[in-house]
């Protein structure tokens, strides 16, 4: 494990350290000394540091709520803009595609710039995107606002999981990632329903205005609570050089990204139509469907934190278990979805499995390429959001041509293919141990 000391190890008991030169600073030019990359204390996390994680979590919550809110206010939004519901709904696709492009590019474009400043600016861009959406008078202005929203979302979500472990003590790194990514899960559980309530009570434009105001407040919160965060240096090996064997083209990373792409596509192909499944196949009333979806969301939150704890040590194995859970739950829903109780149980299992996927997948990718944390996280978010858009498209195509039951079986089959892709090699692979830790200058112990 890399030492927590910012100076060279010397003296009895310090262990082998053939290079007596101080650890290199980050590319920002920061000299050796107390770690400027993180607010983390070696042994404990302060309240201020947890406050920074909380603000970062609220930021991921806000960006995803901003993306998904049109789902809850689609009809009044379309009426207010004078466009069809389909055109209004396509605004989600615009945001998702822009996010998919932005997230992988952000680490390359920002260079050695302070990540705190980048996140603050991204939240302000998100605020402008929501404000433009709130005042849009037609499809063109709506698209312009949603493009800006996608840029802000790509930067925030793309950097959040890489920044989170740098804010806390090493032993809390995996928990910080789980909490931060939990904002994404919470957005689907609470964010969209809350936005819908505001939209129903005060108008859909008010809902987007509220998100714009919240984004401005969070931009100020990020600026006040986050420490200065220059670009993290690559983890140094025992010879003082940074290993590059786990770059984004590595087999483990590539296989993981393909697995995530297949699994997220399978999930969203089916989940986009979960309401028709429960209404048409199971025969549930709208109020009962809402309750079942709430159960799905609550189990999703539980899955996020449970998977984060497991993935801290065995991320690849955790992702495979979640993959099997999604395959099993969608298959069960296709098989016994006509009965209310089994259908509800299948949906709960589905939420538990999918709720942990984002955090477990990110921990797996980060562990597999510790020398490219930000770049890998950006690519991961890009693949994830692109798969969301692809899944919705595939789901609609299958439903139109073959029906809902065929869609569920197709999603289960695609999840099985993803599982089969991840199984070869068995045992421990890159990223399964040791536990994730944030160490000086952004290093990850090996």
CSV table of C-alpha atoms in Angstrom, one decimal:
chain,number,residue,atom,x,y,z
A,1,UNK,CA,0.0,0.0,0.0
A,2,UNK,CA,1.3,3.5,-0.8
A,3,UNK,CA,2.2,5.4,2.3
A,4,UNK,CA,0.1,8.3,3.5
A,5,UNK,CA,3.2,10.4,4.1
A,6,UNK,CA,3.9,13.1,1.6
A,7,UNK,CA,7.6,12.8,2.1
A,8,UNK,CA,10.0,9.9,1.3
A,9,UNK,CA,10.0,7.0,3.7
A,10,UNK,CA,13.2,6.6,5.7
A,11,UNK,CA,14.4,5.1,8.8
A,12,UNK,CA,13.7,1.7,10.5
A,13,UNK,CA,10.4,0.0,9.6
A,14,UNK,CA,9.7,2.2,6.7
A,15,UNK,CA,9.9,-0.7,4.2
A,16,UNK,CA,11.7,-0.8,0.9
A,17,UNK,CA,11.7,2.4,-1.0
A,18,UNK,CA,14.6,2.4,-3.5
A,19,UNK,CA,13.8,5.9,-4.8
A,20,UNK,CA,14.7,8.5,-2.1
A,21,UNK,CA,13.2,11.4,-4.2
A,22,UNK,CA,10.1,13.0,-2.8
A,23,UNK,CA,6.8,12.0,-4.4
A,24,UNK,CA,6.1,13.9,-7.5
A,25,UNK,CA,3.6,16.7,-7.4
A,26,UNK,CA,0.5,16.8,-9.6
A,27,UNK,CA,0.7,18.4,-13.0
A,28,UNK,CA,-0.5,21.6,-11.6
A,29,UNK,CA,3.0,22.3,-10.2
A,30,UNK,CA,2.2,21.9,-6.6
A,31,UNK,CA,5.3,21.1,-4.6
A,32,UNK,CA,5.6,18.1,-2.2
A,33,UNK,CA,4.1,18.7,1.2
A,34,UNK,CA,0.7,18.4,2.7
A,35,UNK,CA,-1.6,16.9,0.1
A,36,UNK,CA,-3.3,19.7,-1.8
A,37,UNK,CA,-5.4,17.3,-3.9
A,38,UNK,CA,-7.6,16.2,-1.1
A,39,UNK,CA,-9.2,17.5,2.1
A,40,UNK,CA,-8.7,14.0,3.6
A,41,UNK,CA,-7.0,13.5,6.9
A,42,UNK,CA,-5.0,10.2,7.0
A,43,UNK,CA,-7.2,8.6,9.7
A,44,UNK,CA,-10.6,10.4,9.9
A,45,UNK,CA,-13.0,12.4,7.9
A,46,UNK,CA,-14.1,15.8,9.3
A,47,UNK,CA,-17.6,17.2,9.2
A,48,UNK,CA,-16.5,19.8,6.6
A,49,UNK,CA,-15.3,17.0,4.3
A,50,UNK,CA,-18.6,15.1,4.7
A,51,UNK,CA,-20.3,18.4,3.9
A,52,UNK,CA,-18.4,18.6,0.7
A,53,UNK,CA,-19.5,15.1,-0.2
A,54,UNK,CA,-23.1,16.0,0.6
A,55,UNK,CA,-23.0,19.1,-1.7
A,56,UNK,CA,-21.5,16.9,-4.4
A,57,UNK,CA,-24.3,14.3,-3.9
A,58,UNK,CA,-26.9,17.1,-4.2
A,59,UNK,CA,-25.2,18.2,-7.4
A,60,UNK,CA,-25.5,14.7,-9.0
A,61,UNK,CA,-29.1,14.6,-7.8
A,62,UNK,CA,-29.9,17.9,-9.4
A,63,UNK,CA,-28.3,17.2,-12.8
A,64,UNK,CA,-30.1,13.9,-13.1
A,65,UNK,CA,-33.4,15.4,-12.0
A,66,UNK,CA,-32.9,18.1,-14.5
A,67,UNK,CA,-32.4,15.5,-17.2
A,68,UNK,CA,-35.4,13.4,-16.3
A,69,UNK,CA,-38.0,16.0,-15.3
A,70,UNK,CA,-39.6,16.2,-18.7
A,71,UNK,CA,-40.9,12.7,-18.1
A,72,UNK,CA,-43.1,14.0,-15.2
A,73,UNK,CA,-44.3,17.2,-16.9
A,74,UNK,CA,-44.4,16.0,-20.5
A,75,UNK,CA,-48.1,16.8,-21.4
A,76,UNK,CA,-48.2,20.4,-20.0
A,77,UNK,CA,-44.7,21.0,-21.3
A,78,UNK,CA,-45.7,20.0,-24.8
A,79,UNK,CA,-48.9,22.1,-24.6
A,80,UNK,CA,-47.0,25.1,-23.3
A,81,UNK,CA,-44.4,24.9,-26.1
A,82,UNK,CA,-47.0,24.2,-28.8
A,83,UNK,CA,-45.2,21.0,-29.8
A,84,UNK,CA,-46.2,17.3,-29.8
A,85,UNK,CA,-45.5,15.1,-26.7
A,86,UNK,CA,-43.0,13.1,-28.8
A,87,UNK,CA,-41.0,16.2,-29.7
A,88,UNK,CA,-41.0,17.3,-26.0
A,89,UNK,CA,-39.9,13.8,-25.0
A,90,UNK,CA,-37.0,13.9,-27.5
A,91,UNK,CA,-35.5,16.6,-25.3
A,92,UNK,CA,-34.3,13.8,-23.0
A,93,UNK,CA,-32.5,12.1,-25.9
A,94,UNK,CA,-30.8,15.4,-26.7
A,95,UNK,CA,-29.6,15.8,-23.2
A,96,UNK,CA,-28.4,12.2,-23.0
A,97,UNK,CA,-26.5,12.3,-26.2
A,98,UNK,CA,-24.8,15.6,-25.3
A,99,UNK,CA,-23.9,14.1,-21.9
A,100,UNK,CA,-22.5,11.0,-23.6
A,101,UNK,CA,-20.2,13.1,-25.7
A,102,UNK,CA,-19.3,15.6,-23.0
A,103,UNK,CA,-18.4,13.3,-20.1
A,104,UNK,CA,-15.4,11.6,-21.8
A,105,UNK,CA,-14.1,14.9,-23.2
A,106,UNK,CA,-14.1,16.9,-20.0
A,107,UNK,CA,-11.0,15.3,-18.4
A,108,UNK,CA,-9.0,15.9,-21.6
A,109,UNK,CA,-10.2,19.5,-22.0
A,110,UNK,CA,-9.8,20.8,-18.5
A,111,UNK,CA,-6.1,19.7,-18.2
A,112,UNK,CA,-4.6,20.7,-14.9
A,113,UNK,CA,-7.4,23.2,-14.0
A,114,UNK,CA,-8.8,23.1,-10.5
A,115,UNK,CA,-11.7,20.5,-10.4
A,116,UNK,CA,-13.5,22.7,-7.8
A,117,UNK,CA,-13.7,25.5,-10.3
A,118,UNK,CA,-14.7,23.2,-13.1
A,119,UNK,CA,-17.6,21.7,-11.1
A,120,UNK,CA,-18.7,25.1,-10.0
A,121,UNK,CA,-18.8,26.4,-13.6
A,122,UNK,CA,-20.6,23.2,-14.7
A,123,UNK,CA,-23.4,23.8,-12.2
A,124,UNK,CA,-23.8,27.3,-13.4
A,125,UNK,CA,-24.0,26.0,-17.0
A,126,UNK,CA,-26.7,23.6,-15.8
A,127,UNK,CA,-28.5,26.5,-14.2
A,128,UNK,CA,-28.5,28.4,-17.5
A,129,UNK,CA,-29.8,25.3,-19.3
A,130,UNK,CA,-32.7,25.0,-16.9
A,131,UNK,CA,-33.5,28.7,-17.1
A,132,UNK,CA,-33.6,28.6,-20.9
A,133,UNK,CA,-35.9,25.6,-20.7
A,134,UNK,CA,-38.1,27.4,-18.3
A,135,UNK,CA,-38.5,30.4,-20.7
A,136,UNK,CA,-38.5,28.5,-24.0
A,137,UNK,CA,-41.3,29.4,-26.4
A,138,UNK,CA,-40.7,26.7,-29.0
A,139,UNK,CA,-38.8,23.5,-29.9
A,140,UNK,CA,-35.6,25.4,-31.0
A,141,UNK,CA,-35.0,27.2,-27.7
A,142,UNK,CA,-35.9,24.1,-25.8
A,143,UNK,CA,-33.2,22.1,-27.6
A,144,UNK,CA,-30.7,24.9,-26.9
A,145,UNK,CA,-31.4,24.8,-23.2
A,146,UNK,CA,-31.2,21.0,-23.1
A,147,UNK,CA,-27.9,21.0,-24.9
A,148,UNK,CA,-26.4,23.3,-22.2
A,149,UNK,CA,-28.0,21.1,-19.6
A,150,UNK,CA,-26.2,18.1,-21.1
A,151,UNK,CA,-22.9,19.9,-21.1
A,152,UNK,CA,-23.3,20.7,-17.4
A,153,UNK,CA,-24.5,17.2,-16.6
A,154,UNK,CA,-21.6,15.5,-18.4
A,155,UNK,CA,-19.0,17.6,-16.5
A,156,UNK,CA,-20.6,17.1,-13.1
A,157,UNK,CA,-21.5,13.4,-13.4
A,158,UNK,CA,-18.2,12.7,-15.2
A,159,UNK,CA,-16.0,14.2,-12.4
A,160,UNK,CA,-18.1,13.5,-9.3
A,161,UNK,CA,-17.1,9.8,-8.7
A,162,UNK,CA,-13.4,10.7,-9.4
A,163,UNK,CA,-13.5,13.6,-7.0
A,164,UNK,CA,-15.5,12.0,-4.2
A,165,UNK,CA,-12.7,9.8,-2.8
A,166,UNK,CA,-10.3,12.7,-2.7
A,167,UNK,CA,-12.6,14.6,-0.3
A,168,UNK,CA,-12.4,12.1,2.6
A,169,UNK,CA,-10.0,9.9,4.6
A,170,UNK,CA,-8.8,6.8,2.7
A,171,UNK,CA,-11.0,4.3,4.6
A,172,UNK,CA,-14.1,6.3,3.7
A,173,UNK,CA,-13.3,6.5,-0.1
A,174,UNK,CA,-15.7,3.8,-1.3
A,175,UNK,CA,-18.5,5.2,1.0
A,176,UNK,CA,-18.0,8.6,-0.5
A,177,UNK,CA,-18.4,7.3,-4.0
A,178,UNK,CA,-21.5,5.4,-3.0
A,179,UNK,CA,-23.0,8.5,-1.4
A,180,UNK,CA,-22.2,10.7,-4.4
A,181,UNK,CA,-23.5,8.2,-6.9
A,182,UNK,CA,-26.5,7.8,-4.6
A,183,UNK,CA,-27.6,11.2,-5.8
A,184,UNK,CA,-28.3,9.6,-9.2
A,185,UNK,CA,-30.5,6.9,-7.7
A,186,UNK,CA,-32.3,9.4,-5.5
A,187,UNK,CA,-33.1,11.6,-8.5
A,188,UNK,CA,-35.2,8.8,-10.0
A,189,UNK,CA,-36.9,8.0,-6.6
A,190,UNK,CA,-37.6,11.5,-5.3
A,191,UNK,CA,-36.3,14.1,-7.8
A,192,UNK,CA,-38.7,13.6,-10.6
A,193,UNK,CA,-41.8,13.0,-8.4
A,194,UNK,CA,-41.0,16.2,-6.5
A,195,UNK,CA,-40.5,18.1,-9.7
A,196,UNK,CA,-43.8,16.8,-11.0
A,197,UNK,CA,-45.6,17.9,-7.8
A,198,UNK,CA,-44.2,21.4,-8.3
A,199,UNK,CA,-45.1,21.4,-12.0
A,200,UNK,CA,-48.6,20.3,-11.3
A,201,UNK,CA,-49.1,22.9,-8.6
A,202,UNK,CA,-47.3,26.0,-10.0
A,203,UNK,CA,-46.6,25.1,-13.7
A,204,UNK,CA,-43.9,23.2,-15.5
A,205,UNK,CA,-41.9,26.4,-16.0
A,206,UNK,CA,-41.7,27.0,-12.3
A,207,UNK,CA,-40.3,23.5,-11.8
A,208,UNK,CA,-37.4,24.2,-14.2
A,209,UNK,CA,-36.9,27.6,-12.6
A,210,UNK,CA,-36.6,26.0,-9.2
A,211,UNK,CA,-33.9,23.6,-10.6
A,212,UNK,CA,-32.0,26.6,-12.0
A,213,UNK,CA,-32.1,28.3,-8.6
A,214,UNK,CA,-31.0,25.1,-6.9
A,215,UNK,CA,-28.1,24.7,-9.3
A,216,UNK,CA,-26.9,28.2,-8.6
A,217,UNK,CA,-27.0,27.5,-4.8
A,218,UNK,CA,-25.1,24.3,-5.3
A,219,UNK,CA,-22.5,26.0,-7.4
A,220,UNK,CA,-21.9,28.3,-4.4
A,221,UNK,CA,-21.8,25.3,-2.1
A,222,UNK,CA,-19.2,23.5,-4.2
A,223,UNK,CA,-17.0,26.6,-4.2
A,224,UNK,CA,-17.3,27.0,-0.5
A,225,UNK,CA,-17.0,23.4,0.7
A,226,UNK,CA,-14.6,21.7,-1.8
A,227,UNK,CA,-10.9,22.0,-1.3
A,228,UNK,CA,-8.7,23.0,-4.2
A,229,UNK,CA,-8.5,20.0,-6.5
A,230,UNK,CA,-5.8,20.1,-9.1
A,231,UNK,CA,-5.4,17.2,-11.5
A,232,UNK,CA,-4.4,14.0,-9.7
A,233,UNK,CA,-1.0,12.6,-10.5
A,234,UNK,CA,-0.8,9.0,-11.8
A,235,UNK,CA,0.0,6.4,-9.1
A,236,UNK,CA,3.7,5.9,-8.8
A,237,UNK,CA,5.3,2.5,-8.8
A,238,UNK,CA,8.1,1.4,-6.6
A,239,UNK,CA,10.5,2.8,-9.2
A,240,UNK,CA,8.9,6.2,-9.1
A,241,UNK,CA,7.3,5.8,-12.5
A,242,UNK,CA,3.6,5.7,-13.3
A,243,UNK,CA,2.3,2.4,-14.7
A,244,UNK,CA,0.3,2.7,-17.9
A,245,UNK,CA,-0.7,-0.9,-18.4
A,246,UNK,CA,-4.3,-0.2,-17.3
A,247,UNK,CA,-5.0,2.5,-19.8
A,248,UNK,CA,-8.5,2.8,-21.2
A,249,UNK,CA,-7.7,0.3,-24.0
A,250,UNK,CA,-6.9,-2.4,-21.5
A,251,UNK,CA,-8.8,-5.7,-21.7
A,252,UNK,CA,-10.4,-5.4,-18.3
A,253,UNK,CA,-11.7,-1.9,-18.9
A,254,UNK,CA,-12.9,-2.6,-22.4
A,255,UNK,CA,-14.7,-5.8,-21.3
A,256,UNK,CA,-16.3,-3.9,-18.3
A,257,UNK,CA,-17.5,-1.0,-20.6
A,258,UNK,CA,-19.0,-3.5,-23.0
A,259,UNK,CA,-20.8,-5.3,-20.2
A,260,UNK,CA,-22.1,-2.0,-18.8
A,261,UNK,CA,-23.3,-0.9,-22.2
A,262,UNK,CA,-25.2,-4.2,-22.8
A,263,UNK,CA,-26.7,-4.3,-19.3
A,264,UNK,CA,-27.8,-0.6,-19.2
A,265,UNK,CA,-29.3,-1.0,-22.7
A,266,UNK,CA,-31.2,-4.1,-21.5
A,267,UNK,CA,-32.4,-2.4,-18.4
A,268,UNK,CA,-33.7,0.8,-20.0
A,269,UNK,CA,-35.2,-1.1,-22.9
A,270,UNK,CA,-37.5,-2.8,-20.4
A,271,UNK,CA,-37.7,-0.2,-17.6
A,272,UNK,CA,-39.0,2.5,-20.0
A,273,UNK,CA,-42.1,0.3,-20.4
A,274,UNK,CA,-42.4,-0.9,-16.9
A,275,UNK,CA,-45.7,1.0,-16.3
A,276,UNK,CA,-47.4,-0.6,-19.3
A,277,UNK,CA,-46.1,-4.0,-18.1
A,278,UNK,CA,-47.7,-3.6,-14.7
A,279,UNK,CA,-50.9,-2.1,-16.0
A,280,UNK,CA,-51.5,-4.4,-19.0
A,281,UNK,CA,-50.0,-7.7,-17.9
A,282,UNK,CA,-50.4,-7.5,-14.2
A,283,UNK,CA,-53.7,-5.5,-14.2
A,284,UNK,CA,-52.7,-3.1,-11.5
A,285,UNK,CA,-54.5,0.2,-11.0
A,286,UNK,CA,-52.5,3.4,-11.5
A,287,UNK,CA,-52.2,4.1,-7.8
A,288,UNK,CA,-50.9,0.6,-7.2
A,289,UNK,CA,-48.4,1.0,-10.0
A,290,UNK,CA,-47.1,4.2,-8.4
A,291,UNK,CA,-46.6,2.3,-5.1
A,292,UNK,CA,-44.8,-0.6,-6.9
A,293,UNK,CA,-42.5,1.9,-8.6
A,294,UNK,CA,-41.8,3.6,-5.2
A,295,UNK,CA,-40.8,0.2,-3.9
A,296,UNK,CA,-38.5,-0.2,-6.9
A,297,UNK,CA,-36.9,3.2,-6.1
A,298,UNK,CA,-36.5,2.4,-2.4
A,299,UNK,CA,-34.9,-1.0,-3.1
A,300,UNK,CA,-32.7,0.9,-5.7
A,301,UNK,CA,-31.4,3.2,-3.0
A,302,UNK,CA,-30.7,0.2,-0.7
A,303,UNK,CA,-28.9,-1.5,-3.6
A,304,UNK,CA,-26.7,1.5,-4.2
A,305,UNK,CA,-25.3,1.5,-0.7
A,306,UNK,CA,-25.1,-2.3,-0.3
A,307,UNK,CA,-23.3,-2.6,-3.6
A,308,UNK,CA,-21.0,0.2,-2.7
A,309,UNK,CA,-19.9,-1.7,0.5
A,310,UNK,CA,-19.4,-4.9,-1.4
A,311,UNK,CA,-17.7,-3.3,-4.4
A,312,UNK,CA,-15.2,-1.6,-2.2
A,313,UNK,CA,-13.4,-5.0,-2.1
A,314,UNK,CA,-14.8,-7.0,-5.0
A,315,UNK,CA,-16.2,-4.6,-7.6
A,316,UNK,CA,-16.1,-7.0,-10.6
A,317,UNK,CA,-17.8,-9.8,-8.6
A,318,UNK,CA,-20.4,-7.3,-7.4
A,319,UNK,CA,-21.2,-6.2,-10.9
A,320,UNK,CA,-21.6,-9.8,-12.0
A,321,UNK,CA,-24.0,-10.5,-9.2
A,322,UNK,CA,-26.0,-7.4,-10.1
A,323,UNK,CA,-26.0,-8.5,-13.7
A,324,UNK,CA,-27.4,-11.8,-12.7
A,325,UNK,CA,-30.0,-10.0,-10.6
A,326,UNK,CA,-31.2,-7.9,-13.5
A,327,UNK,CA,-31.4,-11.0,-15.8
A,328,UNK,CA,-33.3,-12.9,-13.2
A,329,UNK,CA,-35.8,-10.1,-12.3
A,330,UNK,CA,-36.7,-9.3,-15.9
A,331,UNK,CA,-37.0,-13.0,-16.7
A,332,UNK,CA,-39.3,-13.5,-13.7
A,333,UNK,CA,-41.4,-10.5,-14.7
A,334,UNK,CA,-41.9,-12.0,-18.2
A,335,UNK,CA,-42.7,-15.5,-16.7
A,336,UNK,CA,-45.0,-14.7,-13.8
A,337,UNK,CA,-45.7,-11.0,-14.3
A,338,UNK,CA,-49.4,-11.6,-14.7
A,339,UNK,CA,-49.7,-12.2,-10.9
A,340,UNK,CA,-49.5,-9.1,-8.7
A,341,UNK,CA,-47.4,-10.5,-5.8
A,342,UNK,CA,-44.7,-12.2,-7.9
A,343,UNK,CA,-44.6,-9.2,-10.2
A,344,UNK,CA,-44.0,-6.9,-7.2
A,345,UNK,CA,-41.3,-9.1,-5.9
A,346,UNK,CA,-39.6,-9.2,-9.3
A,347,UNK,CA,-39.7,-5.4,-9.5
A,348,UNK,CA,-38.2,-5.1,-6.0
A,349,UNK,CA,-35.4,-7.4,-7.0
A,350,UNK,CA,-34.9,-5.4,-10.2
A,351,UNK,CA,-34.6,-2.2,-8.2
A,352,UNK,CA,-32.1,-3.8,-5.8
A,353,UNK,CA,-29.9,-5.1,-8.6
A,354,UNK,CA,-30.0,-2.0,-10.9
A,355,UNK,CA,-29.7,0.4,-8.0
A,356,UNK,CA,-26.2,-0.8,-7.2
A,357,UNK,CA,-24.9,-1.0,-10.8
A,358,UNK,CA,-23.7,2.6,-11.3
A,359,UNK,CA,-21.5,2.7,-8.1
A,360,UNK,CA,-20.2,-0.9,-8.5
A,361,UNK,CA,-19.4,-0.3,-12.2
A,362,UNK,CA,-17.6,2.9,-11.5
A,363,UNK,CA,-15.5,1.3,-8.7
A,364,UNK,CA,-14.7,-1.6,-11.0
A,365,UNK,CA,-13.5,0.7,-13.8
A,366,UNK,CA,-11.5,3.0,-11.4
A,367,UNK,CA,-9.8,0.0,-9.8
A,368,UNK,CA,-8.9,-1.4,-13.2
A,369,UNK,CA,-7.3,1.8,-14.3
A,370,UNK,CA,-6.1,3.7,-11.2
A,371,UNK,CA,-3.7,5.8,-13.3
A,372,UNK,CA,-6.5,7.2,-15.4
A,373,UNK,CA,-9.3,7.7,-12.8
A,374,UNK,CA,-10.9,10.9,-14.3
A,375,UNK,CA,-10.6,9.7,-17.9
A,376,UNK,CA,-12.1,6.3,-17.1
A,377,UNK,CA,-14.9,7.9,-15.1
A,378,UNK,CA,-15.7,10.2,-18.0
A,379,UNK,CA,-15.8,7.3,-20.5
A,380,UNK,CA,-17.9,5.3,-18.1
A,381,UNK,CA,-20.5,8.0,-17.8
A,382,UNK,CA,-20.5,8.5,-21.6
A,383,UNK,CA,-21.1,4.9,-22.2
A,384,UNK,CA,-23.7,4.7,-19.5
A,385,UNK,CA,-25.8,7.7,-20.8
A,386,UNK,CA,-25.4,6.6,-24.4
A,387,UNK,CA,-26.8,3.1,-23.4
A,388,UNK,CA,-29.7,4.8,-21.7
A,389,UNK,CA,-30.7,6.5,-25.0
A,390,UNK,CA,-30.1,3.2,-26.9
A,391,UNK,CA,-32.1,1.2,-24.5
A,392,UNK,CA,-35.1,3.5,-24.8
A,393,UNK,CA,-34.9,3.3,-28.6
A,394,UNK,CA,-34.5,-0.5,-28.6
A,395,UNK,CA,-37.4,-0.9,-26.2
A,396,UNK,CA,-39.7,1.1,-28.3
A,397,UNK,CA,-38.8,-0.8,-31.4
A,398,UNK,CA,-39.3,-4.2,-29.8
A,399,UNK,CA,-42.6,-3.2,-28.2
A,400,UNK,CA,-43.9,-2.0,-31.5
A,401,UNK,CA,-42.9,-5.1,-33.4
A,402,UNK,CA,-43.2,-7.9,-30.9
A,403,UNK,CA,-45.0,-6.7,-27.8
A,404,UNK,CA,-44.2,-6.2,-24.1
A,405,UNK,CA,-43.6,-9.8,-23.1
A,406,UNK,CA,-41.1,-10.2,-25.9
A,407,UNK,CA,-39.4,-7.1,-24.7
A,408,UNK,CA,-39.0,-8.5,-21.2
A,409,UNK,CA,-37.5,-11.7,-22.5
A,410,UNK,CA,-35.2,-9.8,-24.9
A,411,UNK,CA,-34.0,-7.7,-22.0
A,412,UNK,CA,-33.3,-10.8,-19.9
A,413,UNK,CA,-31.5,-12.4,-22.7
A,414,UNK,CA,-29.3,-9.3,-23.3
A,415,UNK,CA,-28.5,-9.3,-19.6
A,416,UNK,CA,-27.4,-12.9,-19.8
A,417,UNK,CA,-25.1,-12.1,-22.7
A,418,UNK,CA,-23.6,-9.3,-20.5
A,419,UNK,CA,-23.1,-11.8,-17.7
A,420,UNK,CA,-21.5,-14.3,-20.0
A,421,UNK,CA,-19.1,-11.6,-21.2
A,422,UNK,CA,-18.0,-10.8,-17.6
A,423,UNK,CA,-17.6,-14.4,-16.4
A,424,UNK,CA,-14.4,-15.5,-18.3
A,425,UNK,CA,-11.2,-15.4,-16.2
A,426,UNK,CA,-12.9,-16.1,-12.9
A,427,UNK,CA,-11.4,-15.4,-9.5
A,428,UNK,CA,-9.7,-12.1,-8.8
A,429,UNK,CA,-9.1,-9.8,-11.7
A,430,UNK,CA,-7.9,-6.2,-11.9
A,431,UNK,CA,-9.9,-4.2,-9.6
A,432,UNK,CA,-11.1,-6.9,-7.2
A,433,UNK,CA,-8.7,-6.1,-4.4
A,434,UNK,CA,-7.5,-4.2,-2.4
A,435,UNK,CA,-10.2,-1.9,-1.1
A,436,UNK,CA,-10.6,1.5,-2.8
A,437,UNK,CA,-8.7,4.2,-1.1
A,438,UNK,CA,-8.0,7.8,-1.8
A,439,UNK,CA,-4.3,8.4,-1.1
A,440,UNK,CA,-2.0,11.4,-1.4
A,441,UNK,CA,-2.0,13.2,-4.8
A,442,UNK,CA,-4.9,11.2,-6.1
A,443,UNK,CA,-3.1,7.8,-5.9
A,444,UNK,CA,-4.9,4.5,-5.5
A,445,UNK,CA,-3.0,1.9,-3.5
A,446,UNK,CA,-2.4,-1.4,-5.2
